[in-house]
Amino acid sequence: ETGVTQTPRHLVMGMTNKKSLKCEQHLGHNAMYWYKQSAKKPLELMFVYNFKEQTENNSVPSRFSPECPNSSHLFLHLHTLQPEDSALYLCASSQASGRAVDTQYFGPGTRLTVL
Amino acid sequence: AQSVSQHNHHVILSEAASLELGCNYSYGGTVNLFWYVQYPGQHLQLLLKYFSGDPLVKGIKGFEAEFIKSKFSFNLRKPSVQWSDTAEYFCAALSGNTGKLIFGQGTTLQVKP
């Protein structure tokens, strides 16, 4: 399954670094999502993009900055993160957003460690 | 607030045992329900989904789930598990109102050979 790819797969960064996570979907979808998966907690929706427009920001701190240049690519820019931001960051895509028929397909995730 | 609860956090079974994982959701309106699986080192994959029609839904790899509206439940079942079913299982609900997919906290299933 290579429908949704994410790079890098692992990232270690200091609190003063700036880094970016990349997601690419090859499924012809129009909606893309960022989720955060922390240990022992449910997946948390962070951002939703529909047709390149941000339609959801789930009260995410500004140290996380998403970018969606086109329907196939989604970035998450990171700066001045905190150790509690260490988690698995998952990207997903679907045909559109919010409809039951629009199954979300997930990428493998980026395992982020903030030192 | 809308939420999804999975009662079992960690389940250990022997091969050929029957499986039932509980899932309850809190939203009372139109809701569509999903089970995802995450095998070790792999990405989340859809097992099955319900959005209308027959409340008994069959998915991949012999899994099924039953939507019981009166109990706000969508339990996952498999009559005979295999070692390869060892994974983490997530129940999720898509609210027809908000369009958000809300996940439960996940259940880790360990199948002993």
CSV table of N, CA and C in Angstrom, one decimal, chain A residues 1-2 9 33 35 37 40-45 56 58 88 90 97-109, chain B residues 4 32 34 36 38 41-46 49-51 88 90 94-96 98-106 108:
chain,number,residue,atom,x,y,z
A,1,GLU,N,0.9,-1.2,0.0
A,1,GLU,CA,0.0,0.0,0.0
A,1,GLU,C,0.9,1.2,0.0
A,2,THR,N,1.0,1.9,-1.1
A,2,THR,CA,1.8,3.1,-1.2
A,2,THR,C,0.9,4.3,-1.5
A,9,ARG,N,10.4,9.1,8.1
A,9,ARG,CA,9.7,8.2,8.9
A,9,ARG,C,10.1,8.4,10.4
A,33,TYR,N,-5.4,15.3,5.8
A,33,TYR,CA,-5.5,15.5,7.2
A,33,TYR,C,-4.2,15.3,7.9
A,35,TYR,N,-3.0,14.1,11.8
A,35,TYR,CA,-3.4,13.6,13.1
A,35,TYR,C,-2.2,13.4,14.0
A,37,GLN,N,-0.8,11.0,17.1
A,37,GLN,CA,-1.0,9.7,17.8
A,37,GLN,C,0.0,9.6,19.0
A,40,LYS,N,-1.1,5.8,24.5
A,40,LYS,CA,-2.3,5.6,25.4
A,40,LYS,C,-3.4,6.7,25.2
A,41,LYS,N,-3.3,7.4,24.1
A,41,LYS,CA,-4.4,8.4,23.8
A,41,LYS,C,-5.0,8.1,22.4
A,42,PRO,N,-6.2,8.5,22.3
A,42,PRO,CA,-6.9,8.4,20.9
A,42,PRO,C,-6.2,9.3,19.9
A,43,LEU,N,-6.3,8.9,18.6
A,43,LEU,CA,-5.8,9.8,17.6
A,43,LEU,C,-6.5,11.1,17.7
A,44,GLU,N,-5.7,12.2,17.6
A,44,GLU,CA,-6.2,13.5,17.7
A,44,GLU,C,-6.1,14.2,16.3
A,45,LEU,N,-7.3,14.6,15.8
A,45,LEU,CA,-7.3,15.4,14.5
A,45,LEU,C,-6.6,16.8,14.8
A,56,GLU,N,-10.3,23.0,8.9
A,56,GLU,CA,-10.3,22.6,10.3
A,56,GLU,C,-9.0,22.9,10.9
A,58,ASN,N,-7.9,22.2,14.8
A,58,ASN,CA,-8.5,21.7,16.0
A,58,ASN,C,-7.7,22.2,17.2
A,88,LEU,N,3.6,10.2,17.2
A,88,LEU,CA,3.6,9.7,15.8
A,88,LEU,C,2.6,10.6,15.1
A,90,LEU,N,0.5,11.4,11.8
A,90,LEU,CA,-0.1,10.6,10.7
A,90,LEU,C,-0.8,11.6,9.8
A,97,SER,N,-14.2,15.6,2.3
A,97,SER,CA,-14.2,15.6,3.8
A,97,SER,C,-15.6,15.5,4.4
A,98,GLY,N,-15.8,14.7,5.4
A,98,GLY,CA,-17.0,14.8,6.1
A,98,GLY,C,-18.1,13.8,5.7
A,99,ARG,N,-17.9,13.1,4.6
A,99,ARG,CA,-19.0,12.2,4.2
A,99,ARG,C,-18.6,10.8,4.5
A,100,ALA,N,-19.6,9.9,4.9
A,100,ALA,CA,-19.3,8.6,5.3
A,100,ALA,C,-18.6,7.8,4.2
A,101,VAL,N,-19.0,8.1,3.0
A,101,VAL,CA,-18.4,7.3,1.9
A,101,VAL,C,-16.9,7.6,1.7
A,102,ASP,N,-16.4,8.7,2.3
A,102,ASP,CA,-15.1,9.1,2.0
A,102,ASP,C,-14.1,8.5,3.1
A,103,THR,N,-13.8,7.3,2.9
A,103,THR,CA,-12.9,6.6,3.8
A,103,THR,C,-11.6,7.3,3.8
A,104,GLN,N,-11.0,7.4,4.9
A,104,GLN,CA,-9.7,8.0,5.1
A,104,GLN,C,-8.6,7.0,5.0
A,105,TYR,N,-7.6,7.2,4.1
A,105,TYR,CA,-6.5,6.3,4.0
A,105,TYR,C,-5.3,7.0,4.6
A,106,PHE,N,-4.6,6.2,5.4
A,106,PHE,CA,-3.5,6.7,6.3
A,106,PHE,C,-2.1,6.4,5.7
A,107,GLY,N,-1.2,7.3,6.0
A,107,GLY,CA,0.2,7.0,5.7
A,107,GLY,C,0.8,6.3,6.9
A,108,PRO,N,2.1,5.9,6.8
A,108,PRO,CA,2.8,5.2,7.8
A,108,PRO,C,3.2,6.0,9.0
A,109,GLY,N,3.2,7.3,8.9
A,109,GLY,CA,3.5,8.2,10.0
A,109,GLY,C,4.9,8.6,10.1
B,4,VAL,N,-15.7,8.4,21.5
B,4,VAL,CA,-15.7,7.0,21.2
B,4,VAL,C,-15.0,6.2,22.3
B,32,ASN,N,-21.6,7.5,11.4
B,32,ASN,CA,-21.0,6.4,10.6
B,32,ASN,C,-19.8,5.9,11.3
B,34,PHE,N,-16.5,3.0,12.0
B,34,PHE,CA,-15.4,2.4,11.3
B,34,PHE,C,-14.6,1.6,12.3
B,36,TYR,N,-10.5,0.4,12.3
B,36,TYR,CA,-9.2,0.4,11.6
B,36,TYR,C,-8.3,-0.5,12.4
B,38,GLN,N,-4.1,-1.5,13.0
B,38,GLN,CA,-2.7,-1.1,12.8
B,38,GLN,C,-1.8,-2.3,13.2
B,41,GLY,N,4.3,-2.0,13.0
B,41,GLY,CA,5.2,-1.4,12.0
B,41,GLY,C,4.5,-0.9,10.8
B,42,GLN,N,3.2,-1.1,10.7
B,42,GLN,CA,2.5,-0.7,9.5
B,42,GLN,C,1.5,0.4,9.8
B,43,HIS,N,0.9,0.9,8.7
B,43,HIS,CA,0.0,2.1,8.8
B,43,HIS,C,-1.4,1.6,9.1
B,44,LEU,N,-2.2,2.5,9.5
B,44,LEU,CA,-3.6,2.2,9.8
B,44,LEU,C,-4.3,1.8,8.5
B,45,GLN,N,-5.1,0.7,8.6
B,45,GLN,CA,-5.8,0.2,7.5
B,45,GLN,C,-7.3,0.0,7.9
B,46,LEU,N,-8.2,0.3,6.9
B,46,LEU,CA,-9.6,0.1,7.2
B,46,LEU,C,-10.0,-1.4,7.2
B,49,LYS,N,-16.6,-0.7,7.6
B,49,LYS,CA,-17.3,0.5,8.0
B,49,LYS,C,-18.8,0.3,7.8
B,50,TYR,N,-19.5,1.1,8.6
B,50,TYR,CA,-21.0,1.1,8.5
B,50,TYR,C,-21.5,2.5,8.3
B,51,PHE,N,-22.4,2.7,7.3
B,51,PHE,CA,-23.0,4.0,7.2
B,51,PHE,C,-24.5,3.9,6.9
B,88,GLU,N,-3.1,-3.5,16.8
B,88,GLU,CA,-3.9,-2.5,17.5
B,88,GLU,C,-5.1,-2.2,16.7
B,90,PHE,N,-8.7,0.1,16.3
B,90,PHE,CA,-9.2,1.4,16.6
B,90,PHE,C,-10.7,1.5,16.0
B,94,LEU,N,-17.7,8.9,12.6
B,94,LEU,CA,-17.7,10.1,11.8
B,94,LEU,C,-19.1,10.8,12.1
B,95,SER,N,-19.0,11.9,12.7
B,95,SER,CA,-20.2,12.7,13.0
B,95,SER,C,-20.8,13.3,11.7
B,96,GLY,N,-22.1,13.0,11.5
B,96,GLY,CA,-22.7,13.6,10.3
B,96,GLY,C,-22.9,15.1,10.5
B,98,THR,N,-20.6,17.3,12.3
B,98,THR,CA,-19.3,18.0,12.3
B,98,THR,C,-18.4,17.5,11.1
B,99,GLY,N,-18.6,16.3,10.6
B,99,GLY,CA,-17.7,15.8,9.6
B,99,GLY,C,-16.4,15.3,10.2
B,100,LYS,N,-16.2,15.3,11.5
B,100,LYS,CA,-14.9,14.9,12.1
B,100,LYS,C,-15.0,13.4,12.3
B,101,LEU,N,-13.8,12.8,12.2
B,101,LEU,CA,-13.6,11.4,12.5
B,101,LEU,C,-13.0,11.3,13.9
B,102,ILE,N,-13.8,10.8,14.8
B,102,ILE,CA,-13.4,10.7,16.2
B,102,ILE,C,-12.9,9.2,16.5
B,103,PHE,N,-11.7,9.1,17.1
B,103,PHE,CA,-11.2,7.7,17.3
B,103,PHE,C,-11.3,7.4,18.8
B,104,GLY,N,-11.5,6.1,19.1
B,104,GLY,CA,-11.3,5.6,20.4
B,104,GLY,C,-9.8,5.4,20.7
B,105,GLN,N,-9.5,5.0,22.0
B,105,GLN,CA,-8.1,5.0,22.4
B,105,GLN,C,-7.4,3.8,21.9
B,106,GLY,N,-8.1,2.8,21.3
B,106,GLY,CA,-7.4,1.7,20.7
B,106,GLY,C,-7.4,0.5,21.7
B,108,THR,N,-5.2,-3.1,22.1
B,108,THR,CA,-4.1,-3.9,21.6
B,108,THR,C,-4.4,-5.4,21.8
